[in-house]
Structures are given as structure tokens and as C-alpha cells.
Amino acid sequence: MTTIADRISIAQRRINQAAQNCSRTPSDISLLAVSKTKPINDIVAAYDAGQRQFGENYVQEGEAKITALAGDYPDIEWHFIGPLQSNKTKIVAEHFDWMHTISRDKIAQRLNDQRPAHKKPLNVCIQVNISQEDSKSGVDAAEVASLALTISKLPNITLRGLMAIPTATDNTDLQQQEFAKLKTLYDQLKQQYPSIDTLSMGMSGDMDIAIANGSTMVRIGSAIFGER
Ligand SMILES: *Cc1c(COP(=O)(O)O)cnc(C)c1O
């Protein structure tokens, strides 16, 4: 049986290999361990294997884990990657370091207003809807510039880049097209905001294609912690 530590090193090797295959520097791609629904012990096992960046999808679950681990593991960087309703923004503003799924001005404004003064600005990504599925959240490509402008004026949140969840499909051509579309949007946004540095795309099943298309952060859950 493989351990969480084994699976982290396998994921890291996959990142290195995918980067080499397209002549990128492996250290330009970070591994976000998605620990949603998994117990605290699993997070500690990953931490002991050297993992420091963790992603959570559910506000209350994330808050409970962050609070439980804050004392002994203060150097964990917590990323919120789930859908967020406006009545729950305060928890994210108060506890997380990153928020990947901004898709409305109102959410950006609330996170800014609720970010505690003693904390560094919250790092944020705009979630873009690049998928063919109606149900997916995120802004349309045409709305990225306007939301980026709103975020850029808010002092307590910092625009870091773009995030997307592609269509759930085995069709690698479609995955490739969607990732390439997000990369194009990212390159355009970077001309206007040169300090952005994060293209959050790629999960357990498609991380290799995401890296080939410029991902700088892959969000890996089941390949590290097992099926949910
Ligand atoms: C659950 C989740 C992941 C991880 O997915 P796996 O297929 O388990 O690697 C990544 N990103 C988001 C937004 C998720 O909700």
C-alpha cells in the first residue's frame, strides 16, 4: 500500500516530468494538496512529507481544520478553492491565505472589507468559465478585465492570477483547448498587471495537460489522499 508521503513524491515526479516534457522549470509549478473531506491526520501526514500548501472547498470544514492546526503548523498556507456564497466571505477573509474562485465584484469587495488589518492581503485568483458545461461557475472571458480592475483597487486583496475547472471529460483535445484558452487570457491579463504570477489549473486527472499549457499551480486531491 502506498502512503500519503509516497503519493506526494509521485505527484511531484509527475510535475517534474510534465515540466521537462515542455522545457519548463519544475519549480515554477507548485503543488496544492486538496484535502477537502479528508481528516486532519491526513493533512499532518502530508505536512510531515514536506507539503505546505493545502486547498479546501467548504468554508466551515476549512475553518475547523485551520483552527485545529494553527498552533502546531503555523507555516501551512491555506487556499480556498470552492464556490463561495456572499454570506460566508467573512470566514474566508479571516482564515485563508488564498482564494481561487472570485467571480463577482461583490465577493471581492466583501473579502477586502472583512480582511483583518493584522493579516497580509488575501491572495486571489479570478475563476473563469472555460468549460462547455452550463453548470460551471466563473466569469466569462469577456468579464475578466472588469473584475480585475475592481480587485486592483482593493488594498486588502491582491490579484495573483486566474483559475479554472475544465469540462469533466476524457477528451484530451477538449481539455487541451480549454487550458490553452485560459493561458491566452492569463497572458493578456499579465500585460496589464505584470505582477500576476498564478495560473491555477490542473487536477489529478489532467495535471500533465495543464502543465503543458502553462499551469503554475496544480490542485491535486485524489492522487494524494485517495478517492473521496
Ligand atoms: C476537488 C477539487 C480538486 C482536486 O481534484 P482531484 O481530481 O481529486 O485531484 C481540484 N480543484 C478543485 C476546484 C476541486 O474542487
PDB file of N, CA, C and O in Angstrom, residues 119-177:
ATOM      1  N   LYS A 119      -3.546  40.960   9.123  1.00  0.00           N
ATOM      2  CA  LYS A 119      -3.143  39.923   8.158  1.00  0.00           C
ATOM      3  C   LYS A 119      -2.645  40.560   6.878  1.00  0.00           C
ATOM      4  O   LYS A 119      -3.089  41.640   6.500  1.00  0.00           O
ATOM      5  N   LYS A 120      -1.764  39.852   6.182  1.00  0.00           N
ATOM      6  CA  LYS A 120      -1.351  40.286   4.848  1.00  0.00           C
ATOM      7  C   LYS A 120      -2.565  40.252   3.917  1.00  0.00           C
ATOM      8  O   LYS A 120      -3.523  39.516   4.177  1.00  0.00           O
ATOM      9  N   PRO A 121      -2.540  41.013   2.824  1.00  0.00           N
ATOM     10  CA  PRO A 121      -3.673  40.955   1.903  1.00  0.00           C
ATOM     11  C   PRO A 121      -3.952  39.508   1.468  1.00  0.00           C
ATOM     12  O   PRO A 121      -3.035  38.698   1.354  1.00  0.00           O
ATOM     13  N   LEU A 122      -5.216  39.218   1.253  1.00  0.00           N
ATOM     14  CA  LEU A 122      -5.634  37.909   0.754  1.00  0.00           C
ATOM     15  C   LEU A 122      -5.241  37.809  -0.722  1.00  0.00           C
ATOM     16  O   LEU A 122      -5.553  38.700  -1.509  1.00  0.00           O
ATOM     17  N   ASN A 123      -4.554  36.741  -1.079  1.00  0.00           N
ATOM     18  CA  ASN A 123      -4.200  36.499  -2.489  1.00  0.00           C
ATOM     19  C   ASN A 123      -5.411  35.928  -3.208  1.00  0.00           C
ATOM     20  O   ASN A 123      -6.010  34.967  -2.718  1.00  0.00           O
ATOM     21  N   VAL A 124      -5.749  36.479  -4.361  1.00  0.00           N
ATOM     22  CA  VAL A 124      -6.953  36.000  -5.043  1.00  0.00           C
ATOM     23  C   VAL A 124      -6.700  35.705  -6.521  1.00  0.00           C
ATOM     24  O   VAL A 124      -5.861  36.333  -7.165  1.00  0.00           O
ATOM     25  N   CYS A 125      -7.450  34.726  -7.002  1.00  0.00           N
ATOM     26  CA  CYS A 125      -7.499  34.444  -8.439  1.00  0.00           C
ATOM     27  C   CYS A 125      -8.936  34.621  -8.916  1.00  0.00           C
ATOM     28  O   CYS A 125      -9.878  34.363  -8.167  1.00  0.00           O
ATOM     29  N   ILE A 126      -9.089  35.046 -10.142  1.00  0.00           N
ATOM     30  CA  ILE A 126     -10.402  35.127 -10.770  1.00  0.00           C
ATOM     31  C   ILE A 126     -10.705  33.765 -11.390  1.00  0.00           C
ATOM     32  O   ILE A 126      -9.878  33.230 -12.143  1.00  0.00           O
ATOM     33  N   GLN A 127     -11.871  33.219 -11.060  1.00  0.00           N
ATOM     34  CA  GLN A 127     -12.265  31.962 -11.696  1.00  0.00           C
ATOM     35  C   GLN A 127     -12.954  32.269 -13.023  1.00  0.00           C
ATOM     36  O   GLN A 127     -13.905  33.043 -13.075  1.00  0.00           O
ATOM     37  N   VAL A 128     -12.458  31.630 -14.075  1.00  0.00           N
ATOM     38  CA  VAL A 128     -13.008  31.856 -15.415  1.00  0.00           C
ATOM     39  C   VAL A 128     -13.761  30.606 -15.855  1.00  0.00           C
ATOM     40  O   VAL A 128     -13.298  29.480 -15.652  1.00  0.00           O
ATOM     41  N   ASN A 129     -14.910  30.817 -16.471  1.00  0.00           N
ATOM     42  CA  ASN A 129     -15.669  29.696 -17.005  1.00  0.00           C
ATOM     43  C   ASN A 129     -15.184  29.390 -18.422  1.00  0.00           C
ATOM     44  O   ASN A 129     -15.567  30.066 -19.371  1.00  0.00           O
ATOM     45  N   ILE A 130     -14.314  28.385 -18.536  1.00  0.00           N
ATOM     46  CA  ILE A 130     -13.803  27.996 -19.851  1.00  0.00           C
ATOM     47  C   ILE A 130     -14.473  26.722 -20.341  1.00  0.00           C
ATOM     48  O   ILE A 130     -14.132  26.189 -21.386  1.00  0.00           O
ATOM     49  N   SER A 131     -15.411  26.224 -19.519  1.00  0.00           N
ATOM     50  CA  SER A 131     -15.958  24.910 -19.808  1.00  0.00           C
ATOM     51  C   SER A 131     -17.196  25.011 -20.691  1.00  0.00           C
ATOM     52  O   SER A 131     -17.843  26.045 -20.781  1.00  0.00           O
ATOM     53  N   GLN A 132     -17.519  23.909 -21.342  1.00  0.00           N
ATOM     54  CA  GLN A 132     -18.712  23.868 -22.186  1.00  0.00           C
ATOM     55  C   GLN A 132     -19.955  23.574 -21.357  1.00  0.00           C
ATOM     56  O   GLN A 132     -21.054  23.599 -21.873  1.00  0.00           O
ATOM     57  N   GLU A 133     -19.761  23.268 -20.081  1.00  0.00           N
ATOM     58  CA  GLU A 133     -20.895  22.889 -19.238  1.00  0.00           C
ATOM     59  C   GLU A 133     -21.528  24.135 -18.630  1.00  0.00           C
ATOM     60  O   GLU A 133     -20.855  24.978 -18.079  1.00  0.00           O
ATOM     61  N   ASP A 134     -22.863  24.221 -18.700  1.00  0.00           N
ATOM     62  CA  ASP A 134     -23.568  25.392 -18.173  1.00  0.00           C
ATOM     63  C   ASP A 134     -23.402  25.531 -16.673  1.00  0.00           C
ATOM     64  O   ASP A 134     -23.429  26.616 -16.127  1.00  0.00           O
ATOM     65  N   SER A 135     -23.245  24.390 -15.994  1.00  0.00           N
ATOM     66  CA  SER A 135     -23.296  24.409 -14.538  1.00  0.00           C
ATOM     67  C   SER A 135     -22.032  24.995 -13.900  1.00  0.00           C
ATOM     68  O   SER A 135     -22.038  25.332 -12.730  1.00  0.00           O
ATOM     69  N   LYS A 136     -20.969  25.103 -14.663  1.00  0.00           N
ATOM     70  CA  LYS A 136     -19.708  25.540 -14.060  1.00  0.00           C
ATOM     71  C   LYS A 136     -19.748  27.016 -13.675  1.00  0.00           C
ATOM     72  O   LYS A 136     -20.334  27.839 -14.371  1.00  0.00           O
ATOM     73  N   SER A 137     -19.099  27.344 -12.559  1.00  0.00           N
ATOM     74  CA  SER A 137     -19.091  28.741 -12.155  1.00  0.00           C
ATOM     75  C   SER A 137     -17.856  29.455 -12.697  1.00  0.00           C
ATOM     76  O   SER A 137     -16.966  28.837 -13.284  1.00  0.00           O
ATOM     77  N   GLY A 138     -17.817  30.746 -12.479  1.00  0.00           N
ATOM     78  CA  GLY A 138     -16.720  31.553 -13.000  1.00  0.00           C
ATOM     79  C   GLY A 138     -17.244  32.610 -13.950  1.00  0.00           C
ATOM     80  O   GLY A 138     -18.367  32.515 -14.437  1.00  0.00           O
ATOM     81  N   VAL A 139     -16.428  33.635 -14.189  1.00  0.00           N
ATOM     82  CA  VAL A 139     -16.837  34.692 -15.117  1.00  0.00           C
ATOM     83  C   VAL A 139     -16.558  34.262 -16.553  1.00  0.00           C
ATOM     84  O   VAL A 139     -15.698  33.422 -16.809  1.00  0.00           O
ATOM     85  N   ASP A 140     -17.281  34.852 -17.471  1.00  0.00           N
ATOM     86  CA  ASP A 140     -16.954  34.642 -18.881  1.00  0.00           C
ATOM     87  C   ASP A 140     -15.660  35.390 -19.200  1.00  0.00           C
ATOM     88  O   ASP A 140     -15.310  36.358 -18.534  1.00  0.00           O
ATOM     89  N   ALA A 141     -14.990  34.932 -20.240  1.00  0.00           N
ATOM     90  CA  ALA A 141     -13.711  35.534 -20.626  1.00  0.00           C
ATOM     91  C   ALA A 141     -13.829  37.049 -20.774  1.00  0.00           C
ATOM     92  O   ALA A 141     -12.942  37.805 -20.358  1.00  0.00           O
ATOM     93  N   ALA A 142     -14.952  37.511 -21.318  1.00  0.00           N
ATOM     94  CA  ALA A 142     -15.127  38.944 -21.591  1.00  0.00           C
ATOM     95  C   ALA A 142     -15.234  39.784 -20.320  1.00  0.00           C
ATOM     96  O   ALA A 142     -15.074  41.002 -20.369  1.00  0.00           O
ATOM     97  N   GLU A 143     -15.504  39.128 -19.175  1.00  0.00           N
ATOM     98  CA  GLU A 143     -15.687  39.877 -17.923  1.00  0.00           C
ATOM     99  C   GLU A 143     -14.433  39.924 -17.056  1.00  0.00           C
ATOM    100  O   GLU A 143     -14.440  40.562 -15.996  1.00  0.00           O
ATOM    101  N   VAL A 144     -13.359  39.248 -17.490  1.00  0.00           N
ATOM    102  CA  VAL A 144     -12.152  39.173 -16.661  1.00  0.00           C
ATOM    103  C   VAL A 144     -11.571  40.564 -16.407  1.00  0.00           C
ATOM    104  O   VAL A 144     -11.217  40.912 -15.276  1.00  0.00           O
ATOM    105  N   ALA A 145     -11.482  41.380 -17.452  1.00  0.00           N
ATOM    106  CA  ALA A 145     -10.814  42.676 -17.320  1.00  0.00           C
ATOM    107  C   ALA A 145     -11.520  43.571 -16.310  1.00  0.00           C
ATOM    108  O   ALA A 145     -10.870  44.231 -15.481  1.00  0.00           O
ATOM    109  N   SER A 146     -12.849  43.572 -16.345  1.00  0.00           N
ATOM    110  CA  SER A 146     -13.588  44.443 -15.441  1.00  0.00           C
ATOM    111  C   SER A 146     -13.463  43.993 -13.981  1.00  0.00           C
ATOM    112  O   SER A 146     -13.267  44.809 -13.076  1.00  0.00           O
ATOM    113  N   LEU A 147     -13.504  42.677 -13.757  1.00  0.00           N
ATOM    114  CA  LEU A 147     -13.341  42.180 -12.385  1.00  0.00           C
ATOM    115  C   LEU A 147     -11.906  42.419 -11.896  1.00  0.00           C
ATOM    116  O   LEU A 147     -11.683  42.777 -10.731  1.00  0.00           O
ATOM    117  N   ALA A 148     -10.931  42.258 -12.780  1.00  0.00           N
ATOM    118  CA  ALA A 148      -9.530  42.516 -12.402  1.00  0.00           C
ATOM    119  C   ALA A 148      -9.353  43.979 -11.987  1.00  0.00           C
ATOM    120  O   ALA A 148      -8.630  44.281 -11.029  1.00  0.00           O
ATOM    121  N   LEU A 149     -10.032  44.875 -12.694  1.00  0.00           N
ATOM    122  CA  LEU A 149      -9.932  46.298 -12.358  1.00  0.00           C
ATOM    123  C   LEU A 149     -10.504  46.566 -10.961  1.00  0.00           C
ATOM    124  O   LEU A 149      -9.893  47.264 -10.150  1.00  0.00           O
ATOM    125  N   THR A 150     -11.652  45.967 -10.680  1.00  0.00           N
ATOM    126  CA  THR A 150     -12.236  46.105  -9.332  1.00  0.00           C
ATOM    127  C   THR A 150     -11.244  45.629  -8.277  1.00  0.00           C
ATOM    128  O   THR A 150     -10.980  46.325  -7.290  1.00  0.00           O
ATOM    129  N   ILE A 151     -10.682  44.433  -8.483  1.00  0.00           N
ATOM    130  CA  ILE A 151      -9.772  43.846  -7.484  1.00  0.00           C
ATOM    131  C   ILE A 151      -8.535  44.729  -7.313  1.00  0.00           C
ATOM    132  O   ILE A 151      -8.054  44.942  -6.197  1.00  0.00           O
ATOM    133  N   SER A 152      -8.037  45.271  -8.408  1.00  0.00           N
ATOM    134  CA  SER A 152      -6.787  46.038  -8.345  1.00  0.00           C
ATOM    135  C   SER A 152      -6.926  47.305  -7.502  1.00  0.00           C
ATOM    136  O   SER A 152      -5.935  47.851  -7.036  1.00  0.00           O
ATOM    137  N   LYS A 153      -8.142  47.747  -7.286  1.00  0.00           N
ATOM    138  CA  LYS A 153      -8.367  48.953  -6.482  1.00  0.00           C
ATOM    139  C   LYS A 153      -8.567  48.649  -4.996  1.00  0.00           C
ATOM    140  O   LYS A 153      -8.721  49.574  -4.197  1.00  0.00           O
ATOM    141  N   LEU A 154      -8.619  47.365  -4.636  1.00  0.00           N
ATOM    142  CA  LEU A 154      -8.908  46.991  -3.251  1.00  0.00           C
ATOM    143  C   LEU A 154      -7.611  46.648  -2.524  1.00  0.00           C
ATOM    144  O   LEU A 154      -6.909  45.716  -2.916  1.00  0.00           O
ATOM    145  N   PRO A 155      -7.266  47.384  -1.466  1.00  0.00           N
ATOM    146  CA  PRO A 155      -5.944  47.227  -0.842  1.00  0.00           C
ATOM    147  C   PRO A 155      -5.740  45.932  -0.068  1.00  0.00           C
ATOM    148  O   PRO A 155      -4.604  45.503   0.119  1.00  0.00           O
ATOM    149  N   ASN A 156      -6.825  45.307   0.403  1.00  0.00           N
ATOM    150  CA  ASN A 156      -6.654  44.139   1.274  1.00  0.00           C
ATOM    151  C   ASN A 156      -6.763  42.804   0.554  1.00  0.00           C
ATOM    152  O   ASN A 156      -6.735  41.744   1.189  1.00  0.00           O
ATOM    153  N   ILE A 157      -6.920  42.859  -0.769  1.00  0.00           N
ATOM    154  CA  ILE A 157      -6.827  41.634  -1.564  1.00  0.00           C
ATOM    155  C   ILE A 157      -5.880  41.902  -2.736  1.00  0.00           C
ATOM    156  O   ILE A 157      -5.823  43.022  -3.241  1.00  0.00           O
ATOM    157  N   THR A 158      -5.115  40.888  -3.106  1.00  0.00           N
ATOM    158  CA  THR A 158      -4.104  41.043  -4.152  1.00  0.00           C
ATOM    159  C   THR A 158      -4.395  40.085  -5.298  1.00  0.00           C
ATOM    160  O   THR A 158      -4.483  38.866  -5.086  1.00  0.00           O
ATOM    161  N   LEU A 159      -4.530  40.637  -6.497  1.00  0.00           N
ATOM    162  CA  LEU A 159      -4.764  39.789  -7.674  1.00  0.00           C
ATOM    163  C   LEU A 159      -3.497  39.004  -8.007  1.00  0.00           C
ATOM    164  O   LEU A 159      -2.435  39.580  -8.236  1.00  0.00           O
ATOM    165  N   ARG A 160      -3.605  37.663  -8.018  1.00  0.00           N
ATOM    166  CA  ARG A 160      -2.453  36.815  -8.339  1.00  0.00           C
ATOM    167  C   ARG A 160      -2.585  36.120  -9.678  1.00  0.00           C
ATOM    168  O   ARG A 160      -1.598  35.680 -10.254  1.00  0.00           O
ATOM    169  N   GLY A 161      -3.841  35.962 -10.183  1.00  0.00           N
ATOM    170  CA  GLY A 161      -3.958  35.316 -11.485  1.00  0.00           C
ATOM    171  C   GLY A 161      -5.339  34.759 -11.762  1.00  0.00           C
ATOM    172  O   GLY A 161      -6.339  35.294 -11.276  1.00  0.00           O
ATOM    173  N   LEU A 162      -5.374  33.688 -12.531  1.00  0.00           N
ATOM    174  CA  LEU A 162      -6.631  33.083 -12.981  1.00  0.00           C
ATOM    175  C   LEU A 162      -6.712  31.620 -12.576  1.00  0.00           C
ATOM    176  O   LEU A 162      -5.688  30.948 -12.414  1.00  0.00           O
ATOM    177  N   MET A 163      -7.948  31.146 -12.454  1.00  0.00           N
ATOM    178  CA  MET A 163      -8.207  29.752 -12.101  1.00  0.00           C
ATOM    179  C   MET A 163      -9.353  29.246 -12.967  1.00  0.00           C
ATOM    180  O   MET A 163     -10.227  30.020 -13.344  1.00  0.00           O
ATOM    181  N   ALA A 164      -9.328  27.954 -13.281  1.00  0.00           N
ATOM    182  CA  ALA A 164     -10.470  27.366 -13.987  1.00  0.00           C
ATOM    183  C   ALA A 164     -10.584  25.884 -13.683  1.00  0.00           C
ATOM    184  O   ALA A 164      -9.605  25.216 -13.332  1.00  0.00           O
ATOM    185  N   ILE A 165     -11.812  25.413 -13.812  1.00  0.00           N
ATOM    186  CA  ILE A 165     -12.108  23.977 -13.756  1.00  0.00           C
ATOM    187  C   ILE A 165     -12.644  23.607 -15.133  1.00  0.00           C
ATOM    188  O   ILE A 165     -13.701  24.099 -15.526  1.00  0.00           O
ATOM    189  N   PRO A 166     -11.931  22.792 -15.901  1.00  0.00           N
ATOM    190  CA  PRO A 166     -12.402  22.491 -17.258  1.00  0.00           C
ATOM    191  C   PRO A 166     -13.569  21.513 -17.260  1.00  0.00           C
ATOM    192  O   PRO A 166     -13.926  20.956 -16.225  1.00  0.00           O
ATOM    193  N   THR A 167     -14.146  21.311 -18.413  1.00  0.00           N
ATOM    194  CA  THR A 167     -15.193  20.320 -18.593  1.00  0.00           C
ATOM    195  C   THR A 167     -14.708  18.960 -18.097  1.00  0.00           C
ATOM    196  O   THR A 167     -13.571  18.568 -18.374  1.00  0.00           O
ATOM    197  N   ALA A 168     -15.564  18.265 -17.360  1.00  0.00           N
ATOM    198  CA  ALA A 168     -15.220  16.912 -16.922  1.00  0.00           C
ATOM    199  C   ALA A 168     -15.357  15.979 -18.124  1.00  0.00           C
ATOM    200  O   ALA A 168     -16.459  15.677 -18.559  1.00  0.00           O
ATOM    201  N   THR A 169     -14.235  15.550 -18.676  1.00  0.00           N
ATOM    202  CA  THR A 169     -14.270  14.753 -19.904  1.00  0.00           C
ATOM    203  C   THR A 169     -12.984  13.946 -20.028  1.00  0.00           C
ATOM    204  O   THR A 169     -11.964  14.301 -19.446  1.00  0.00           O
ATOM    205  N   ASP A 170     -13.062  12.859 -20.776  1.00  0.00           N
ATOM    206  CA  ASP A 170     -11.845  12.112 -21.105  1.00  0.00           C
ATOM    207  C   ASP A 170     -11.244  12.598 -22.418  1.00  0.00           C
ATOM    208  O   ASP A 170     -10.215  12.094 -22.857  1.00  0.00           O
ATOM    209  N   ASN A 171     -11.914  13.539 -23.052  1.00  0.00           N
ATOM    210  CA  ASN A 171     -11.469  14.044 -24.350  1.00  0.00           C
ATOM    211  C   ASN A 171     -10.274  14.992 -24.145  1.00  0.00           C
ATOM    212  O   ASN A 171     -10.441  16.151 -23.763  1.00  0.00           O
ATOM    213  N   THR A 172      -9.083  14.480 -24.387  1.00  0.00           N
ATOM    214  CA  THR A 172      -7.891  15.285 -24.093  1.00  0.00           C
ATOM    215  C   THR A 172      -7.759  16.480 -25.028  1.00  0.00           C
ATOM    216  O   THR A 172      -7.189  17.494 -24.640  1.00  0.00           O
ATOM    217  N   ASP A 173      -8.321  16.380 -26.234  1.00  0.00           N
ATOM    218  CA  ASP A 173      -8.285  17.544 -27.133  1.00  0.00           C
ATOM    219  C   ASP A 173      -9.084  18.707 -26.552  1.00  0.00           C
ATOM    220  O   ASP A 173      -8.655  19.858 -26.594  1.00  0.00           O
ATOM    221  N   LEU A 174     -10.247  18.367 -26.000  1.00  0.00           N
ATOM    222  CA  LEU A 174     -11.088  19.406 -25.404  1.00  0.00           C
ATOM    223  C   LEU A 174     -10.404  20.012 -24.178  1.00  0.00           C
ATOM    224  O   LEU A 174     -10.383  21.227 -23.993  1.00  0.00           O
ATOM    225  N   GLN A 175      -9.821  19.145 -23.325  1.00  0.00           N
ATOM    226  CA  GLN A 175      -9.105  19.651 -22.154  1.00  0.00           C
ATOM    227  C   GLN A 175      -7.994  20.604 -22.581  1.00  0.00           C
ATOM    228  O   GLN A 175      -7.825  21.699 -22.032  1.00  0.00           O
ATOM    229  N   GLN A 176      -7.254  20.168 -23.584  1.00  0.00           N
ATOM    230  CA  GLN A 176      -6.132  20.959 -24.091  1.00  0.00           C
ATOM    231  C   GLN A 176      -6.608  22.325 -24.596  1.00  0.00           C
ATOM    232  O   GLN A 176      -6.038  23.357 -24.271  1.00  0.00           O
ATOM    233  N   GLN A 177      -7.728  22.320 -25.352  1.00  0.00           N
ATOM    234  CA  GLN A 177      -8.277  23.594 -25.869  1.00  0.00           C
ATOM    235  C   GLN A 177      -8.673  24.532 -24.743  1.00  0.00           C
ATOM    236  O   GLN A 177      -8.438  25.739 -24.807  1.00  0.00           O
TER     237      GLN A 177
END
